[in-house]
Amino acid sequence: MSLVGVLLQIVAVVLALHLLGLGAVRWVIGREFRGSSLRENARAVAPTAAVLGALLLANGTVRDVGVGVSWLIGVNVTKVIHSLEGAFVADLQSFATPELTAYFSFVYVFGYVFLLTFPVVLYAFHDDTRALSATLVAYTLNYGIGLLCYVLFVAYGPRNFMPGAVESLLFSNWPEVQHLTARVNENTNVFPSLHTSLSVTVALLAARYRTAAPGWLPVATTLAASVAVATMYLGIHWLTDVLGGILLAAVSVAAGARYAEEKHGDDGPGDRPPVTGGVTEQFRR
């Protein structure tokens, strides 16, 4: 299967998941999707969306250049991470079964894309612009800070650093996906785990803006936890990468929520009072 074939497969599966999710929101929860809300939100978040779009478009170039720069100014922390964790990832893989490998491979690719895109659609149709605005800002910060960290820190994942002890379970289960991963990732870009940070970002935002998407919180939390475990189970990331991703998510959501409150605080009914504190205050009811 070629790269185009892999991309078409991902698009088809994620689109099907979107249709199922939107159907559940519409017919089970009774949520209506109003075009007026979509148009108003699109205008309100257009500048933020443009910044995020530009960052994503430049991601490939920045990543390629960043690898060379990273070897010049970055710090190789692979051995430090390994000294802290030892064989944790290898021990985790000792529980591997064909069923678990299939599940975590599906979650890592299809579930991850769905998790990041579905709330954007949900929040885009909501009356309160803050949920969508906070999401786009948080995504932008995740990618921006993540790319900076990849320049500052050189780190190989466990499957590359310990190939004899840790297997590349994703590639053994779905070899064709290497056509995609080779285009979007570098072997030294593992700290922090952006899969984890972005997934946890979605879960934290689902908790904060849960009235904007009833029923989404348990789904987002389950998928986010599964993605975080999948990154280690599949041998791609260390536990340290995952913990770094969780911290990045917390910072990004706190900043995104603050921005949304200040920029769109009067746009609609929110779940919380105006933000006045730090990270802890952002999530305290």
PDB file of C-alpha atoms in Angstrom, residues 66-281:
ATOM      1  CA  GLY A  66      15.399  21.487  13.131  1.00  0.00           C
ATOM      2  CA  VAL A  67      17.062  18.065  13.063  1.00  0.00           C
ATOM      3  CA  GLY A  68      20.295  19.555  11.770  1.00  0.00           C
ATOM      4  CA  VAL A  69      20.140  22.453  14.211  1.00  0.00           C
ATOM      5  CA  SER A  70      19.331  20.072  17.039  1.00  0.00           C
ATOM      6  CA  TRP A  71      22.559  18.145  16.540  1.00  0.00           C
ATOM      7  CA  LEU A  72      24.444  21.459  16.733  1.00  0.00           C
ATOM      8  CA  ILE A  73      22.839  23.054  19.793  1.00  0.00           C
ATOM      9  CA  GLY A  74      20.611  20.381  21.305  1.00  0.00           C
ATOM     10  CA  VAL A  75      21.300  18.115  24.255  1.00  0.00           C
ATOM     11  CA  ASN A  76      21.152  14.357  23.744  1.00  0.00           C
ATOM     12  CA  VAL A  77      19.024  13.152  26.641  1.00  0.00           C
ATOM     13  CA  THR A  78      18.426   9.582  25.475  1.00  0.00           C
ATOM     14  CA  LYS A  79      20.850   7.980  27.935  1.00  0.00           C
ATOM     15  CA  VAL A  80      19.528  10.131  30.761  1.00  0.00           C
ATOM     16  CA  ILE A  81      15.975   9.007  30.057  1.00  0.00           C
ATOM     17  CA  HIS A  82      17.081   5.376  29.809  1.00  0.00           C
ATOM     18  CA  SER A  83      18.967   5.613  33.110  1.00  0.00           C
ATOM     19  CA  LEU A  84      15.796   6.885  34.781  1.00  0.00           C
ATOM     20  CA  GLU A  85      13.430   4.326  33.273  1.00  0.00           C
ATOM     21  CA  GLY A  86      15.492   1.278  32.523  1.00  0.00           C
ATOM     22  CA  ALA A  87      13.409  -1.416  30.857  1.00  0.00           C
ATOM     23  CA  PHE A  88       9.974   0.025  31.662  1.00  0.00           C
ATOM     24  CA  VAL A  89       8.805   0.039  28.041  1.00  0.00           C
ATOM     25  CA  ALA A  90      10.209  -3.440  27.443  1.00  0.00           C
ATOM     26  CA  ASP A  91       8.393  -4.655  30.551  1.00  0.00           C
ATOM     27  CA  LEU A  92       5.188  -3.073  29.269  1.00  0.00           C
ATOM     28  CA  GLN A  93       5.582  -4.919  25.986  1.00  0.00           C
ATOM     29  CA  SER A  94       5.863  -8.197  27.876  1.00  0.00           C
ATOM     30  CA  PHE A  95       2.066  -8.015  28.215  1.00  0.00           C
ATOM     31  CA  ALA A  96       1.628  -7.774  24.445  1.00  0.00           C
ATOM     32  CA  THR A  97      -1.033  -9.843  22.733  1.00  0.00           C
ATOM     33  CA  PRO A  98      -2.249  -9.725  19.121  1.00  0.00           C
ATOM     34  CA  GLU A  99      -5.509  -8.172  20.318  1.00  0.00           C
ATOM     35  CA  LEU A 100      -3.792  -5.432  22.348  1.00  0.00           C
ATOM     36  CA  THR A 101      -1.390  -4.695  19.508  1.00  0.00           C
ATOM     37  CA  ALA A 102      -4.269  -4.345  17.061  1.00  0.00           C
ATOM     38  CA  TYR A 103      -6.170  -2.075  19.473  1.00  0.00           C
ATOM     39  CA  PHE A 104      -3.271   0.229  20.299  1.00  0.00           C
ATOM     40  CA  SER A 105      -2.205   0.406  16.639  1.00  0.00           C
ATOM     41  CA  PHE A 106      -5.735   1.458  15.690  1.00  0.00           C
ATOM     42  CA  VAL A 107      -5.868   4.014  18.495  1.00  0.00           C
ATOM     43  CA  TYR A 108      -2.420   5.432  17.728  1.00  0.00           C
ATOM     44  CA  VAL A 109      -3.318   6.187  14.103  1.00  0.00           C
ATOM     45  CA  PHE A 110      -7.085   6.349  13.579  1.00  0.00           C
ATOM     46  CA  GLY A 111      -8.192   7.134  17.129  1.00  0.00           C
ATOM     47  CA  TYR A 112      -5.639   9.923  17.453  1.00  0.00           C
ATOM     48  CA  VAL A 113      -6.735  11.714  14.284  1.00  0.00           C
ATOM     49  CA  PHE A 114     -10.390  11.380  15.273  1.00  0.00           C
ATOM     50  CA  LEU A 115      -9.664  12.614  18.795  1.00  0.00           C
ATOM     51  CA  LEU A 116      -8.021  15.796  17.498  1.00  0.00           C
ATOM     52  CA  THR A 117     -10.520  16.633  14.768  1.00  0.00           C
ATOM     53  CA  PHE A 118     -13.888  15.706  16.258  1.00  0.00           C
ATOM     54  CA  PRO A 119     -13.976  18.341  19.047  1.00  0.00           C
ATOM     55  CA  VAL A 120     -13.138  21.062  16.515  1.00  0.00           C
ATOM     56  CA  VAL A 121     -16.330  20.156  14.650  1.00  0.00           C
ATOM     57  CA  LEU A 122     -18.375  19.936  17.850  1.00  0.00           C
ATOM     58  CA  TYR A 123     -17.159  23.260  19.219  1.00  0.00           C
ATOM     59  CA  ALA A 124     -17.484  24.989  15.850  1.00  0.00           C
ATOM     60  CA  PHE A 125     -21.267  24.523  16.021  1.00  0.00           C
ATOM     61  CA  HIS A 126     -21.589  25.610  19.660  1.00  0.00           C
ATOM     62  CA  ASP A 127     -22.959  29.014  20.654  1.00  0.00           C
ATOM     63  CA  ASP A 128     -19.992  29.768  22.930  1.00  0.00           C
ATOM     64  CA  THR A 129     -16.850  30.566  20.943  1.00  0.00           C
ATOM     65  CA  ARG A 130     -14.551  29.956  23.892  1.00  0.00           C
ATOM     66  CA  ALA A 131     -14.351  26.171  23.514  1.00  0.00           C
ATOM     67  CA  LEU A 132     -13.244  26.381  19.880  1.00  0.00           C
ATOM     68  CA  SER A 133     -10.884  29.277  20.519  1.00  0.00           C
ATOM     69  CA  ALA A 134      -9.211  27.567  23.475  1.00  0.00           C
ATOM     70  CA  THR A 135      -8.814  24.389  21.430  1.00  0.00           C
ATOM     71  CA  LEU A 136      -7.096  26.097  18.500  1.00  0.00           C
ATOM     72  CA  VAL A 137      -4.790  28.109  20.763  1.00  0.00           C
ATOM     73  CA  ALA A 138      -3.890  25.005  22.768  1.00  0.00           C
ATOM     74  CA  TYR A 139      -3.150  23.049  19.585  1.00  0.00           C
ATOM     75  CA  THR A 140      -0.932  25.870  18.336  1.00  0.00           C
ATOM     76  CA  LEU A 141       1.021  25.989  21.592  1.00  0.00           C
ATOM     77  CA  ASN A 142       1.434  22.217  21.613  1.00  0.00           C
ATOM     78  CA  TYR A 143       2.934  22.191  18.139  1.00  0.00           C
ATOM     79  CA  GLY A 144       5.030  25.321  18.642  1.00  0.00           C
ATOM     80  CA  ILE A 145       6.518  24.318  21.997  1.00  0.00           C
ATOM     81  CA  GLY A 146       6.875  20.722  20.840  1.00  0.00           C
ATOM     82  CA  LEU A 147       8.929  21.728  17.794  1.00  0.00           C
ATOM     83  CA  LEU A 148      11.133  23.906  20.008  1.00  0.00           C
ATOM     84  CA  CYS A 149      11.719  20.998  22.378  1.00  0.00           C
ATOM     85  CA  TYR A 150      12.673  18.770  19.453  1.00  0.00           C
ATOM     86  CA  VAL A 151      15.410  21.259  18.583  1.00  0.00           C
ATOM     87  CA  LEU A 152      16.636  21.595  22.161  1.00  0.00           C
ATOM     88  CA  PHE A 153      16.523  17.896  23.047  1.00  0.00           C
ATOM     89  CA  VAL A 154      17.864  15.007  20.984  1.00  0.00           C
ATOM     90  CA  ALA A 155      16.186  11.791  22.075  1.00  0.00           C
ATOM     91  CA  TYR A 156      15.748   8.412  20.432  1.00  0.00           C
ATOM     92  CA  GLY A 157      12.698   6.356  21.299  1.00  0.00           C
ATOM     93  CA  PRO A 158      13.015   2.966  23.002  1.00  0.00           C
ATOM     94  CA  ARG A 159      12.492   1.006  19.766  1.00  0.00           C
ATOM     95  CA  ASN A 160      15.524   2.779  18.270  1.00  0.00           C
ATOM     96  CA  PHE A 161      17.673   2.872  21.405  1.00  0.00           C
ATOM     97  CA  MET A 162      16.964  -0.697  22.541  1.00  0.00           C
ATOM     98  CA  PRO A 163      16.013  -2.594  19.357  1.00  0.00           C
ATOM     99  CA  GLY A 164      16.898  -5.915  20.942  1.00  0.00           C
ATOM    100  CA  ALA A 165      14.597  -5.394  23.916  1.00  0.00           C
ATOM    101  CA  VAL A 166      11.785  -3.255  22.462  1.00  0.00           C
ATOM    102  CA  GLU A 167       9.865  -4.150  19.316  1.00  0.00           C
ATOM    103  CA  SER A 168       8.345  -1.784  16.755  1.00  0.00           C
ATOM    104  CA  LEU A 169       4.909  -3.304  17.244  1.00  0.00           C
ATOM    105  CA  LEU A 170       3.122  -0.694  15.129  1.00  0.00           C
ATOM    106  CA  PHE A 171       5.203  -1.493  12.063  1.00  0.00           C
ATOM    107  CA  SER A 172       5.039  -5.247  12.586  1.00  0.00           C
ATOM    108  CA  ASN A 173       1.246  -5.011  12.846  1.00  0.00           C
ATOM    109  CA  TRP A 174       0.793  -2.488  10.002  1.00  0.00           C
ATOM    110  CA  PRO A 175       3.996  -2.173   7.918  1.00  0.00           C
ATOM    111  CA  GLU A 176       2.415   0.182   5.374  1.00  0.00           C
ATOM    112  CA  VAL A 177       2.038   2.956   7.956  1.00  0.00           C
ATOM    113  CA  GLN A 178       5.790   3.569   7.681  1.00  0.00           C
ATOM    114  CA  HIS A 179       5.033   5.440   4.449  1.00  0.00           C
ATOM    115  CA  LEU A 180       3.270   8.031   6.614  1.00  0.00           C
ATOM    116  CA  THR A 181       5.425   8.082   9.745  1.00  0.00           C
ATOM    117  CA  ALA A 182       8.557   8.599   7.660  1.00  0.00           C
ATOM    118  CA  ARG A 183       7.009  11.799   6.277  1.00  0.00           C
ATOM    119  CA  VAL A 184       5.778  13.310   9.531  1.00  0.00           C
ATOM    120  CA  ASN A 185       8.328  12.264  12.135  1.00  0.00           C
ATOM    121  CA  GLU A 186      12.040  11.998  12.877  1.00  0.00           C
ATOM    122  CA  ASN A 187      13.613   9.302  15.041  1.00  0.00           C
ATOM    123  CA  THR A 188      15.120  11.909  17.375  1.00  0.00           C
ATOM    124  CA  ASN A 189      11.842  13.762  17.960  1.00  0.00           C
ATOM    125  CA  VAL A 190      10.341  11.947  20.914  1.00  0.00           C
ATOM    126  CA  PHE A 191      10.524  14.341  23.887  1.00  0.00           C
ATOM    127  CA  PRO A 192       7.869  15.360  24.656  1.00  0.00           C
ATOM    128  CA  SER A 193       5.284  13.042  23.110  1.00  0.00           C
ATOM    129  CA  LEU A 194       3.010  15.233  20.985  1.00  0.00           C
ATOM    130  CA  HIS A 195       0.620  12.311  20.588  1.00  0.00           C
ATOM    131  CA  THR A 196       0.210  12.393  24.354  1.00  0.00           C
ATOM    132  CA  SER A 197       0.174  16.167  24.763  1.00  0.00           C
ATOM    133  CA  LEU A 198      -2.457  16.774  22.097  1.00  0.00           C
ATOM    134  CA  SER A 199      -4.617  13.863  23.268  1.00  0.00           C
ATOM    135  CA  VAL A 200      -4.514  15.004  26.890  1.00  0.00           C
ATOM    136  CA  THR A 201      -5.213  18.543  25.690  1.00  0.00           C
ATOM    137  CA  VAL A 202      -8.462  17.314  24.139  1.00  0.00           C
ATOM    138  CA  ALA A 203      -9.424  15.504  27.350  1.00  0.00           C
ATOM    139  CA  LEU A 204      -8.718  18.555  29.534  1.00  0.00           C
ATOM    140  CA  LEU A 205     -10.699  20.802  27.209  1.00  0.00           C
ATOM    141  CA  ALA A 206     -13.548  18.280  27.202  1.00  0.00           C
ATOM    142  CA  ALA A 207     -13.606  18.523  30.999  1.00  0.00           C
ATOM    143  CA  ARG A 208     -13.559  22.303  31.011  1.00  0.00           C
ATOM    144  CA  TYR A 209     -16.181  22.782  28.295  1.00  0.00           C
ATOM    145  CA  ARG A 210     -18.243  19.676  28.973  1.00  0.00           C
ATOM    146  CA  THR A 211     -21.585  21.467  28.559  1.00  0.00           C
ATOM    147  CA  ALA A 212     -20.545  22.354  25.013  1.00  0.00           C
ATOM    148  CA  ALA A 213     -20.395  18.659  24.107  1.00  0.00           C
ATOM    149  CA  PRO A 214     -22.317  16.422  26.540  1.00  0.00           C
ATOM    150  CA  GLY A 215     -21.102  12.849  26.435  1.00  0.00           C
ATOM    151  CA  TRP A 216     -17.770  13.733  24.828  1.00  0.00           C
ATOM    152  CA  LEU A 217     -15.755  13.782  28.081  1.00  0.00           C
ATOM    153  CA  PRO A 218     -15.712   9.998  28.771  1.00  0.00           C
ATOM    154  CA  VAL A 219     -14.936   9.267  25.120  1.00  0.00           C
ATOM    155  CA  ALA A 220     -12.129  11.837  25.005  1.00  0.00           C
ATOM    156  CA  THR A 221     -10.666  10.671  28.314  1.00  0.00           C
ATOM    157  CA  THR A 222     -10.690   7.020  27.277  1.00  0.00           C
ATOM    158  CA  LEU A 223      -9.103   7.744  23.909  1.00  0.00           C
ATOM    159  CA  ALA A 224      -6.499  10.095  25.409  1.00  0.00           C
ATOM    160  CA  ALA A 225      -5.447   7.499  27.982  1.00  0.00           C
ATOM    161  CA  SER A 226      -5.320   4.828  25.272  1.00  0.00           C
ATOM    162  CA  VAL A 227      -3.153   6.995  23.012  1.00  0.00           C
ATOM    163  CA  ALA A 228      -0.722   7.733  25.859  1.00  0.00           C
ATOM    164  CA  VAL A 229      -0.354   4.035  26.669  1.00  0.00           C
ATOM    165  CA  ALA A 230      -0.135   3.172  22.964  1.00  0.00           C
ATOM    166  CA  THR A 231       2.910   5.399  22.474  1.00  0.00           C
ATOM    167  CA  MET A 232       4.803   3.278  25.011  1.00  0.00           C
ATOM    168  CA  TYR A 233       3.237  -0.102  24.237  1.00  0.00           C
ATOM    169  CA  LEU A 234       4.188   0.272  20.568  1.00  0.00           C
ATOM    170  CA  GLY A 235       7.776   1.148  21.545  1.00  0.00           C
ATOM    171  CA  ILE A 236       7.668   4.687  20.189  1.00  0.00           C
ATOM    172  CA  HIS A 237       7.982   6.774  23.357  1.00  0.00           C
ATOM    173  CA  TRP A 238       9.416   6.569  26.855  1.00  0.00           C
ATOM    174  CA  LEU A 239       7.359   7.166  29.974  1.00  0.00           C
ATOM    175  CA  THR A 240       9.334  10.409  30.377  1.00  0.00           C
ATOM    176  CA  ASP A 241       8.059  11.567  26.977  1.00  0.00           C
ATOM    177  CA  VAL A 242       4.496  10.848  28.062  1.00  0.00           C
ATOM    178  CA  LEU A 243       4.885  12.746  31.335  1.00  0.00           C
ATOM    179  CA  GLY A 244       6.414  15.659  29.432  1.00  0.00           C
ATOM    180  CA  GLY A 245       3.451  15.555  27.063  1.00  0.00           C
ATOM    181  CA  ILE A 246       0.985  15.702  29.946  1.00  0.00           C
ATOM    182  CA  LEU A 247       2.768  18.755  31.352  1.00  0.00           C
ATOM    183  CA  LEU A 248       2.758  20.441  27.939  1.00  0.00           C
ATOM    184  CA  ALA A 249      -0.966  19.734  27.627  1.00  0.00           C
ATOM    185  CA  ALA A 250      -1.724  21.306  31.005  1.00  0.00           C
ATOM    186  CA  VAL A 251       0.241  24.453  30.156  1.00  0.00           C
ATOM    187  CA  SER A 252      -1.291  24.733  26.684  1.00  0.00           C
ATOM    188  CA  VAL A 253      -4.860  24.303  27.929  1.00  0.00           C
ATOM    189  CA  ALA A 254      -4.341  26.814  30.731  1.00  0.00           C
ATOM    190  CA  ALA A 255      -3.006  29.389  28.266  1.00  0.00           C
ATOM    191  CA  GLY A 256      -5.677  28.582  25.690  1.00  0.00           C
ATOM    192  CA  ALA A 257      -8.484  28.910  28.225  1.00  0.00           C
ATOM    193  CA  ARG A 258      -7.114  32.212  29.495  1.00  0.00           C
ATOM    194  CA  TYR A 259      -6.891  33.591  25.966  1.00  0.00           C
ATOM    195  CA  ALA A 260     -10.421  32.429  25.156  1.00  0.00           C
ATOM    196  CA  GLU A 261     -11.809  34.061  28.288  1.00  0.00           C
ATOM    197  CA  GLU A 262     -10.103  37.365  27.559  1.00  0.00           C
ATOM    198  CA  LYS A 263     -10.930  37.359  23.842  1.00  0.00           C
ATOM    199  CA  HIS A 264     -14.415  35.824  23.811  1.00  0.00           C
ATOM    200  CA  GLY A 265     -15.579  36.075  27.408  1.00  0.00           C
ATOM    201  CA  ASP A 266     -18.865  37.747  26.449  1.00  0.00           C
ATOM    202  CA  ASP A 267     -19.675  35.537  23.454  1.00  0.00           C
ATOM    203  CA  GLY A 268     -21.901  33.049  25.230  1.00  0.00           C
ATOM    204  CA  PRO A 269     -22.626  31.075  28.373  1.00  0.00           C
ATOM    205  CA  GLY A 270     -19.513  29.413  29.732  1.00  0.00           C
ATOM    206  CA  ASP A 271     -18.905  26.565  32.114  1.00  0.00           C
ATOM    207  CA  ARG A 272     -16.634  28.552  34.404  1.00  0.00           C
ATOM    208  CA  PRO A 273     -16.094  32.052  35.773  1.00  0.00           C
ATOM    209  CA  PRO A 274     -13.377  34.226  34.235  1.00  0.00           C
ATOM    210  CA  VAL A 275      -9.888  32.787  34.648  1.00  0.00           C
ATOM    211  CA  THR A 276      -7.882  34.458  37.381  1.00  0.00           C
ATOM    212  CA  GLY A 277      -5.444  31.819  38.586  1.00  0.00           C
ATOM    213  CA  GLY A 278      -2.787  29.487  37.290  1.00  0.00           C
ATOM    214  CA  VAL A 279      -2.904  25.968  35.916  1.00  0.00           C
ATOM    215  CA  THR A 280      -4.613  24.508  38.991  1.00  0.00           C
ATOM    216  CA  GLU A 281      -7.248  27.232  38.992  1.00  0.00           C
TER     217      GLU A 281
END
